[in-house]
Coordinates of C-alpha atoms and ligand atoms in Angstrom, one line a residue:
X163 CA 35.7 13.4 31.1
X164 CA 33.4 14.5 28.5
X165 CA 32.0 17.9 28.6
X166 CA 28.7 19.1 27.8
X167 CA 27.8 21.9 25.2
X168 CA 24.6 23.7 25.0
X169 CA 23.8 25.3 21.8
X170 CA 20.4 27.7 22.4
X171 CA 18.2 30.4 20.9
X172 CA 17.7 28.1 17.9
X173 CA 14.8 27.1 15.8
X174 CA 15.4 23.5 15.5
X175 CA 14.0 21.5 12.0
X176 CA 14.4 18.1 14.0
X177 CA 12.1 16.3 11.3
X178 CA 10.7 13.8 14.3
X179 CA 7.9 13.5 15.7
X180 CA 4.2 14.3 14.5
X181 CA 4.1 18.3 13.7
X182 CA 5.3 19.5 10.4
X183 CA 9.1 19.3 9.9
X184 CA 9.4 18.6 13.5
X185 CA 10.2 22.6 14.1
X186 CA 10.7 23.5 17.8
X187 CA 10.4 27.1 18.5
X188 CA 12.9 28.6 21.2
X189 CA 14.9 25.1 21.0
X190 CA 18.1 23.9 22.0
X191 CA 20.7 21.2 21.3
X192 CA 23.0 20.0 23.8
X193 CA 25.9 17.7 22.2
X194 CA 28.0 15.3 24.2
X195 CA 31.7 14.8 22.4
X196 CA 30.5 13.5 19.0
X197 CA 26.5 13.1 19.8
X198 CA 23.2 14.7 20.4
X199 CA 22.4 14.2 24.1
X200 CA 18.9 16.0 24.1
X201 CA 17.2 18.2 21.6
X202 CA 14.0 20.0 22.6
X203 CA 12.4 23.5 24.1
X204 CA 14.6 25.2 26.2
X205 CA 13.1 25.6 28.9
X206 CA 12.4 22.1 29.0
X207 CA 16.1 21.0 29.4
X208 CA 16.6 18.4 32.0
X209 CA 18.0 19.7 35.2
X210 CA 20.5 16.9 35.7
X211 CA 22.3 18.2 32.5
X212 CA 22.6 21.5 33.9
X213 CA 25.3 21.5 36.4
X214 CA 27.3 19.8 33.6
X215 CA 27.1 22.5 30.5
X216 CA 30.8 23.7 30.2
X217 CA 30.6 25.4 26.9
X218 CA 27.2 27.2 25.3
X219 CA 26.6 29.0 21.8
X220 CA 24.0 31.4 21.2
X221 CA 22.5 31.0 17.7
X222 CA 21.1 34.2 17.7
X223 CA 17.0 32.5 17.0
X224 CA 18.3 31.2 13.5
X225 CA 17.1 28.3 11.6
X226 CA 18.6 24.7 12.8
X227 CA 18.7 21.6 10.2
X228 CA 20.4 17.9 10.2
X229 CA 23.6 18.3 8.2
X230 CA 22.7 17.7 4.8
X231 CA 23.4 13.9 3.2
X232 CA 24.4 13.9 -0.5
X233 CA 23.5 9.8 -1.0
X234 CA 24.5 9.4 -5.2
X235 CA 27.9 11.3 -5.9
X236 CA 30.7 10.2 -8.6
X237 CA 32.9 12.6 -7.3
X238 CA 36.3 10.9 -8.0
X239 CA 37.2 11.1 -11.8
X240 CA 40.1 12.8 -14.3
X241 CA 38.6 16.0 -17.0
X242 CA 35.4 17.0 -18.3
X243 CA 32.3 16.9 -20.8
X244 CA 31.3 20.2 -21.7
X245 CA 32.3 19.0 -25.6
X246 CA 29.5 16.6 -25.2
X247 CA 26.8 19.2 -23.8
X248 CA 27.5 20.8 -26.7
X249 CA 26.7 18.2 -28.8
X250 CA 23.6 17.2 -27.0
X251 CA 22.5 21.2 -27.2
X252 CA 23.1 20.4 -31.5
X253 CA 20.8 17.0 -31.0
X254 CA 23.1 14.3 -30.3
X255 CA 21.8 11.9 -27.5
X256 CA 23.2 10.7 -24.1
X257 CA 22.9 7.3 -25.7
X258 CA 24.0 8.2 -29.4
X259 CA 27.4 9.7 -27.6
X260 CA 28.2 6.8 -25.3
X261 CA 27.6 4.5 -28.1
X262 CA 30.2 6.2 -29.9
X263 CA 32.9 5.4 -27.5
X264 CA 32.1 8.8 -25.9
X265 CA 30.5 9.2 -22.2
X266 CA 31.3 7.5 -19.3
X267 CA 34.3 5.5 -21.4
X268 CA 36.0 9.1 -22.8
X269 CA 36.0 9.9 -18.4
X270 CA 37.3 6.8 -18.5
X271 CA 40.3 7.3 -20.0
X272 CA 40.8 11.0 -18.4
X273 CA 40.4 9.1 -15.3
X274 CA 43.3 6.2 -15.8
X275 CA 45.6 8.9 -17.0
X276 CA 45.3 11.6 -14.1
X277 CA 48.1 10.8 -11.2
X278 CA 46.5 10.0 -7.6
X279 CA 47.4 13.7 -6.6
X280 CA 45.5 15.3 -9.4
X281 CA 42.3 12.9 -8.4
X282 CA 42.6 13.4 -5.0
X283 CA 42.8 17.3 -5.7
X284 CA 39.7 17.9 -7.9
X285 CA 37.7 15.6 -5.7
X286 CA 38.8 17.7 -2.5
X287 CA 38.0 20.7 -4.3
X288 CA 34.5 19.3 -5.1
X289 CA 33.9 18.3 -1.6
X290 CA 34.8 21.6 -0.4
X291 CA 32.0 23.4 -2.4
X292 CA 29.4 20.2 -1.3
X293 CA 30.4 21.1 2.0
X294 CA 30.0 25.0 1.3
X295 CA 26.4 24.4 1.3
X296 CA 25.9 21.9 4.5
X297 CA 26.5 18.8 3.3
X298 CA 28.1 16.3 6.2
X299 CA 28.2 13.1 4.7
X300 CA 28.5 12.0 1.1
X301 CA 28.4 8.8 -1.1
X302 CA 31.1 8.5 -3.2
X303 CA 31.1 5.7 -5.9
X304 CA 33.8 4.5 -8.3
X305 CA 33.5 3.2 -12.0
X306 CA 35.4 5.2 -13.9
X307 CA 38.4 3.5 -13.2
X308 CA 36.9 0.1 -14.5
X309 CA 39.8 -2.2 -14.1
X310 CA 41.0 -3.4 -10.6
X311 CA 44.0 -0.9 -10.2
X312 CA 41.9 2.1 -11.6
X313 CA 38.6 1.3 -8.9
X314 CA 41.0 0.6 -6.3
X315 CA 42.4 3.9 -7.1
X316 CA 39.3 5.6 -7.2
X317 CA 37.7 4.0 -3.8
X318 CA 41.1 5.0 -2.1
X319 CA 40.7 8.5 -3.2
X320 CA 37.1 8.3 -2.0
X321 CA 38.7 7.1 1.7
X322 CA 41.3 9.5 1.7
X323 CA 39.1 12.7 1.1
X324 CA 36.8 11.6 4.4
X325 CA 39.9 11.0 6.2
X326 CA 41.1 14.3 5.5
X327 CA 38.1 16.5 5.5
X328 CA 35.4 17.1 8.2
X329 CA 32.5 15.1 6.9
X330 CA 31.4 11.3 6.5
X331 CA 32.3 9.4 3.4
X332 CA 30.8 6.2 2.3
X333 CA 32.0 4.2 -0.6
X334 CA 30.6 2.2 -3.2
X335 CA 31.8 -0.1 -5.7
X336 CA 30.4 0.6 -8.8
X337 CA 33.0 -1.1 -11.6
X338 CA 29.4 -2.0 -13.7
X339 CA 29.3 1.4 -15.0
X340 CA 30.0 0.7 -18.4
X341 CA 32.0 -1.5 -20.7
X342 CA 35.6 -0.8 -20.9
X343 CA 37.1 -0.6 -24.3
X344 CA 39.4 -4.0 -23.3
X345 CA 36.4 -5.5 -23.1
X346 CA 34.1 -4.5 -26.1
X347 CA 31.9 -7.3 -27.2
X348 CA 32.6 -9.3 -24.0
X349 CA 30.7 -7.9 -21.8
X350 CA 29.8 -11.2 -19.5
X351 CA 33.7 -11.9 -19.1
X352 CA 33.6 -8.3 -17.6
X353 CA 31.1 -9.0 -15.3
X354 CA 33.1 -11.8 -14.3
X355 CA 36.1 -9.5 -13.5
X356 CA 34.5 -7.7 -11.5
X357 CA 33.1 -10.4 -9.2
X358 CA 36.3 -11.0 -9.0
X359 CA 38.0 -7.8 -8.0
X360 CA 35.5 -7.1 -5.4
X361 CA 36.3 -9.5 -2.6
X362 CA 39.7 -8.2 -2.5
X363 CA 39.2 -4.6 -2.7
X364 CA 36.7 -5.2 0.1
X365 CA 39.2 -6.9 1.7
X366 CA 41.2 -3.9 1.6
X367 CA 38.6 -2.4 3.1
X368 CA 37.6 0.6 0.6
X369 CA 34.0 -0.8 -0.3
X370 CA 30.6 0.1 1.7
X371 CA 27.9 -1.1 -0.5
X372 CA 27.9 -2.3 -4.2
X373 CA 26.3 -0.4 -7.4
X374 CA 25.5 -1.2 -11.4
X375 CA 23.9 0.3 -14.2
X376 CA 21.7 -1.6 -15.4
X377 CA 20.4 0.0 -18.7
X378 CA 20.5 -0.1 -22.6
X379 CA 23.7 1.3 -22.3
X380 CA 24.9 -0.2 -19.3
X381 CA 24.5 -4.1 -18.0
X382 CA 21.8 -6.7 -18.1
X383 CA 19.7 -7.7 -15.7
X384 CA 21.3 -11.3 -15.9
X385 CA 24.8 -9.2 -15.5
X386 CA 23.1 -7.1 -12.3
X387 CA 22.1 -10.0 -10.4
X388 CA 25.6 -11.7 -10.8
X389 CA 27.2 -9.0 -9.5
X390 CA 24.8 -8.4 -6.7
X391 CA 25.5 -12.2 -5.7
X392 CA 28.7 -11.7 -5.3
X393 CA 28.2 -8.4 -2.9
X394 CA 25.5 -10.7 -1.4
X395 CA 27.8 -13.2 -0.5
X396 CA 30.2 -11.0 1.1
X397 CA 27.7 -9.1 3.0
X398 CA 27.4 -6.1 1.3
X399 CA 24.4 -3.8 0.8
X400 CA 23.4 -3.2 -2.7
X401 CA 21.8 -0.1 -4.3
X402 CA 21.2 0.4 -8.0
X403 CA 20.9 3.2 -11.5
X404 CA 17.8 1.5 -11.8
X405 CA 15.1 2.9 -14.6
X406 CA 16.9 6.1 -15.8
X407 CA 16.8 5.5 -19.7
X408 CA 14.5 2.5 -20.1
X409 CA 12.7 0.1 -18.0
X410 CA 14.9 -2.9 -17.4
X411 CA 12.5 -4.2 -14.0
X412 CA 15.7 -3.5 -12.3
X413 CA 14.1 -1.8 -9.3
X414 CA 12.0 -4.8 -8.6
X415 CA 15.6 -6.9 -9.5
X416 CA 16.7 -4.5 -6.5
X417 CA 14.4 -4.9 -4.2
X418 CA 14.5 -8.4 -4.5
X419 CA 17.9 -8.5 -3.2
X420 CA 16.5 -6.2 -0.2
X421 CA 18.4 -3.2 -2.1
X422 CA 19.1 0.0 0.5
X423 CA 17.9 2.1 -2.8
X424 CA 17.5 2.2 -6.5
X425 CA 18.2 5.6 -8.3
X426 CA 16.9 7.5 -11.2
X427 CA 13.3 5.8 -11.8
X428 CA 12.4 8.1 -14.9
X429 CA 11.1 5.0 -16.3
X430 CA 9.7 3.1 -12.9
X431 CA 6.3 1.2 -13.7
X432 CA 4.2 0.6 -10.5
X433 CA 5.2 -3.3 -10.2
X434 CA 8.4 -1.8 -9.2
X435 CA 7.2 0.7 -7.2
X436 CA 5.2 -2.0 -5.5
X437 CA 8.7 -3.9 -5.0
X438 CA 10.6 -1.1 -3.6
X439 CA 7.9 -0.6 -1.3
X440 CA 7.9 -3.8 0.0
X441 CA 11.7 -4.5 0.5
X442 CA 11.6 -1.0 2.1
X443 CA 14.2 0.1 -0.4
X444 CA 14.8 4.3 -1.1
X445 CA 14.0 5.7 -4.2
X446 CA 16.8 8.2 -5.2
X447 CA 15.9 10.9 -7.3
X448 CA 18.2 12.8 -9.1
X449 CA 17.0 16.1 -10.8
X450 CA 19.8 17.8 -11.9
X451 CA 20.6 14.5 -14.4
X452 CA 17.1 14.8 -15.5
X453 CA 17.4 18.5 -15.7
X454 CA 21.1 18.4 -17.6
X455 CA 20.2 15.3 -19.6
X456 CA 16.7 17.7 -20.7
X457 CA 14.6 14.8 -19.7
X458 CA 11.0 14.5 -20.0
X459 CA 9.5 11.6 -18.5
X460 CA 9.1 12.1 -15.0
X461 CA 9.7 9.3 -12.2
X462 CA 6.3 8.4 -11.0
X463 CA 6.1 10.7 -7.8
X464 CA 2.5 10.4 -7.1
X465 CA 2.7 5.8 -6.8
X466 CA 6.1 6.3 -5.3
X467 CA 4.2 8.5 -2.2
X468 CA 0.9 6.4 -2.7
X469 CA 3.1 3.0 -1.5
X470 CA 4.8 4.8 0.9
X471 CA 8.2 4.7 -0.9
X472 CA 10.7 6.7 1.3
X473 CA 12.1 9.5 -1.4
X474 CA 15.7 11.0 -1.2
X475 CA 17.4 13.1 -3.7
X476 CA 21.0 13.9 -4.4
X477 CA 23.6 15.9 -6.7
X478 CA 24.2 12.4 -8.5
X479 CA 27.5 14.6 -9.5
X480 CA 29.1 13.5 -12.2
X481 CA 30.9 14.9 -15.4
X482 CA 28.2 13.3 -17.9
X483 CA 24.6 14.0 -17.1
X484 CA 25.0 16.2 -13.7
X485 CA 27.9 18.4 -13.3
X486 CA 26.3 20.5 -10.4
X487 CA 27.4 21.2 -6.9
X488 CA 24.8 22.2 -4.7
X489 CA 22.7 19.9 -2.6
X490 CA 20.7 23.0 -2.2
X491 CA 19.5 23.3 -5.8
X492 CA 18.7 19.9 -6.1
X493 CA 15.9 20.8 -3.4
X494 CA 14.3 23.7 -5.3
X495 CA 14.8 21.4 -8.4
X496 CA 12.8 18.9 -7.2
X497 CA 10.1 20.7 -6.0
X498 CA 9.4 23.0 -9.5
X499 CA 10.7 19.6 -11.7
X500 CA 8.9 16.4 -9.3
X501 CA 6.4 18.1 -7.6
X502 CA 7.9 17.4 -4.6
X503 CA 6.7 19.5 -1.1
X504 CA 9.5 21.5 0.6
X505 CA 9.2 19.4 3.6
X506 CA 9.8 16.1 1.0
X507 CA 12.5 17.8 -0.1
X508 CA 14.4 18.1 3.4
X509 CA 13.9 15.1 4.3
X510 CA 15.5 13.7 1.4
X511 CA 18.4 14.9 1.5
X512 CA 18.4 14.1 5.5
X513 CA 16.4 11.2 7.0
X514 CA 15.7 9.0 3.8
X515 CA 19.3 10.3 2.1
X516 CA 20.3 8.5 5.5
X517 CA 18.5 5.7 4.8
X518 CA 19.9 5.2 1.1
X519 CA 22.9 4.7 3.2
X520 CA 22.4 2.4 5.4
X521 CA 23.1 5.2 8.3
X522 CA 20.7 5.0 11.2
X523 CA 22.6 7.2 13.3
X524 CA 21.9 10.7 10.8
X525 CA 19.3 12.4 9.6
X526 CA 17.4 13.7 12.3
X527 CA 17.6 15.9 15.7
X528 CA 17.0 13.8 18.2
X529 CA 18.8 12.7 21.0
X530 CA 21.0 9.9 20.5
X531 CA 22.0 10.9 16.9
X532 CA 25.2 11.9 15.1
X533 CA 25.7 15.8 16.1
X534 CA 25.8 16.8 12.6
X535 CA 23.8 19.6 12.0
X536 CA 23.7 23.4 9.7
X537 CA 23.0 26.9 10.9
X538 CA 20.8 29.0 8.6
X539 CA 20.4 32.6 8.1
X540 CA 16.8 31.9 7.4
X541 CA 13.3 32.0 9.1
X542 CA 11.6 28.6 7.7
X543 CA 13.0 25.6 6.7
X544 CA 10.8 25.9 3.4
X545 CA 12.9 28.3 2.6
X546 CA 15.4 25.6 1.7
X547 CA 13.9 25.1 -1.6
X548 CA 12.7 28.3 -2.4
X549 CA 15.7 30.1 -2.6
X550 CA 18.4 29.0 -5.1
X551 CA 22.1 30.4 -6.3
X552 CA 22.8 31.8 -3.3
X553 CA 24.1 30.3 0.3
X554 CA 22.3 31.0 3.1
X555 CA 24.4 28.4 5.2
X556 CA 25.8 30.2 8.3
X557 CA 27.7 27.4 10.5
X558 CA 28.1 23.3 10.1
X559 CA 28.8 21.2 13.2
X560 CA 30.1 17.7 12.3
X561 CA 30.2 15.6 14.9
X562 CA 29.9 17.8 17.4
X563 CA 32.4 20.1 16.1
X564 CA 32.1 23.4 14.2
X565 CA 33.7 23.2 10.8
X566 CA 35.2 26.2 9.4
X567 CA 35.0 27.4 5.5
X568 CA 37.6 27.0 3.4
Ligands
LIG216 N1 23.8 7.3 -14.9 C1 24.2 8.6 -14.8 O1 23.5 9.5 -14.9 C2 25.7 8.7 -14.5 N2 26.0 7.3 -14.5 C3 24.9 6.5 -14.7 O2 24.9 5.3 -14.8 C4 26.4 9.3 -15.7 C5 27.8 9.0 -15.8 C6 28.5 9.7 -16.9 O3 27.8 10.1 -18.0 O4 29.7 9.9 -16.8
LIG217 FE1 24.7 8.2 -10.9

């Protein structure tokens, strides 16, 4: 028999409806087992539930949010960078260093030598401080493994950290990342290795949705498609680094293949903005790469809200061009780097991060959802992205469940 609980004296950010952030005053939330059964004004709580509440939680009038949805991690790899933010501080470019054998292909190599135990350890400990600051569900995507053991490796490290922690993670496959030394100067027979690994990884079931970069430095265009053909074929949602570096038309490459998000868009012109928004794909923004990378041209903000682009923004963690780990930053960051509004903010990283998913069930607080939601010792939810270094984040319940630090 499942058992109702009521948890009351809340302010409740449900981000539905008409009014602004969908705030309820004196609201309430009552979870069945795993779900939200009804969120609204308390004194508005239907009296059949009544007789049924076996377990209630006072909240003390603090602030109430959708767990938090970090949609663009690559959270599973071996070592670090901060050699190469050195040289970037002395002039060296992102590009200059990865052209050099450096970047993504020096993780690369950290990444094949560190055991399964030492992966699964730093990516736990990075979760833990995701976590710290609300997040409930996260994207985790491979390629810096880059061979068929190594991705398989990563992706099942990315499995096993949602199976042991108490939050959501979703998997993608993202083996065109970059070219791996084994393959220099063939970088089409690549491509066609990992076609090839990616039916039976999937079959192994470690793959959610299917990424590439497709950039100066990463793949072609011609190379993106091919590998989005083969996720295509086996029914997987595709998402792409589209636009970070250069403009490759890879968001309208996306879109075309009805793409649940492309990512970056520094260099987005409005023909892809007018793709996106047709296909109903996400942009992903990711300020703390602009930020870290000490990038200057902006994605185009004002044409992505114009054509009603849904906007969501993430940690895009990573050891090259965002080693951060707060969700939470990345919403203050926004809004003083993109212009963004608070309430943009918070809903990227909830209802359109959701989206960039794939996930209808998250994102918002309304009956019927995932009971994922964060307690906040704050009075407004614009707070959120006003304050930044510290942790106002009080109490998590993941699926219906309160998770406790540590
Ligand atoms: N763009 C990025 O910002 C990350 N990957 C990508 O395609 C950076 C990855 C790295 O530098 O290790
Ligand atoms: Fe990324």
């Amino acid at each position: 028999m499942s058992t109702l609980h009521l948890w009351r004296n809340a302010r409740v950010t449900t981000l539905a409806g008409d009014s602004p952030w969908g705030l309820i005053e004196d609201g309430a939330l009552l979870t069945r087992d795993d779900t939200l059964l009804w969120v609204g004004q308390a004194t508005a709580l239907p009296h059949e539930h009544r007789a049924h509440i076996a377990q209630e939680t006072d909240l003390g009038g603090a602030l109430v949010t959708p767990g938090l949805i970090d949609c663009h991690t690559h959270l599973v790899y071996g070592g670090q960078r901060a050699n190469e933010f050195e040289l970037r501080l002395q002039g060296a470019s992102y590009e200059d260093i990865a052209r050099a054998g450096g970047g993504i292909r020096s993780t690369v190599a950290a990444t094949r030598a560190a055991s399964d135990a030492s992966l699964l350890s730093s990516a736990t400990r990075r979760a833990k401080v995701l976590m710290a600051d609300g997040v409930t569900t996260l994207e985790v995507k491979s390629g810096y493994g880059l061979s068929e053991l190594h991705e398989g490796r990563c992706l099942a490290i990315a499995r096993a950290l949602g199976a042991s922690l108490p939050l959501t993670v979703r998997t993608t496959y993202l083996a065109a990342h970059a070219l791996p030394q084994e393959f220099s100067g063939r970088a089409d027979d690549y491509i066609d290795a990992a076609c090839e690994w990616l039916p039976r990884l999937h079959a192994q079931g470690l793959v959610d949705a299917v990424d590439a970069f497709c950039d100066t430095i990463g793949f072609t265009p011609a190379q993106t498609r091919r590998v989005f053909d083969t996720a295509k074929a086996l029914g997987l949602p595709v998402k792409l680094h589209a636009e970070q570096l250069s403009n490759q038309g890879g968001a309208a490459l996306a879109a075309s293949y009805g793409a649940l998000s492309c990512d970056h868009l520094e260099f987005l012109d409005v023909s892809g903005v007018q793709a996106m928004s047709q296909a109903g794909t996400v942009a992903v923004l990711l300020p703390g790469a602009y930020y870290f990378l000490r990038d200057t041209h902006l994605p185009p903000i004002a044409q992505l809200r114009e054509h009603g682009v849904a906007m969501a923004l993430a940690t895009d963690h990573n050891p090259g061009s965002s080693p951060g780990l707060s969700l939470l930053l990345m919403l203050n960051m926004a809004c003083t780097l993109f212009r963004l509004t608070p309430e943009e903010a918070l809903r990227g990283v909830t209802v359109h991060a959701a989206r960039a998913l794939g996930l209808a069930d998250r994102g918002q607080l309304v009956g019927g959802q995932r009971a994922d939601f964060c307690v906040w010792n704050l009075d407004h939810p614009n707070e959120l992205a006003y304050w930044f270094g510290h942790n106002p984040c009080m109490r998590v319940v993941v699926a219906g469940k309160e998770r406790t630090h540590g």
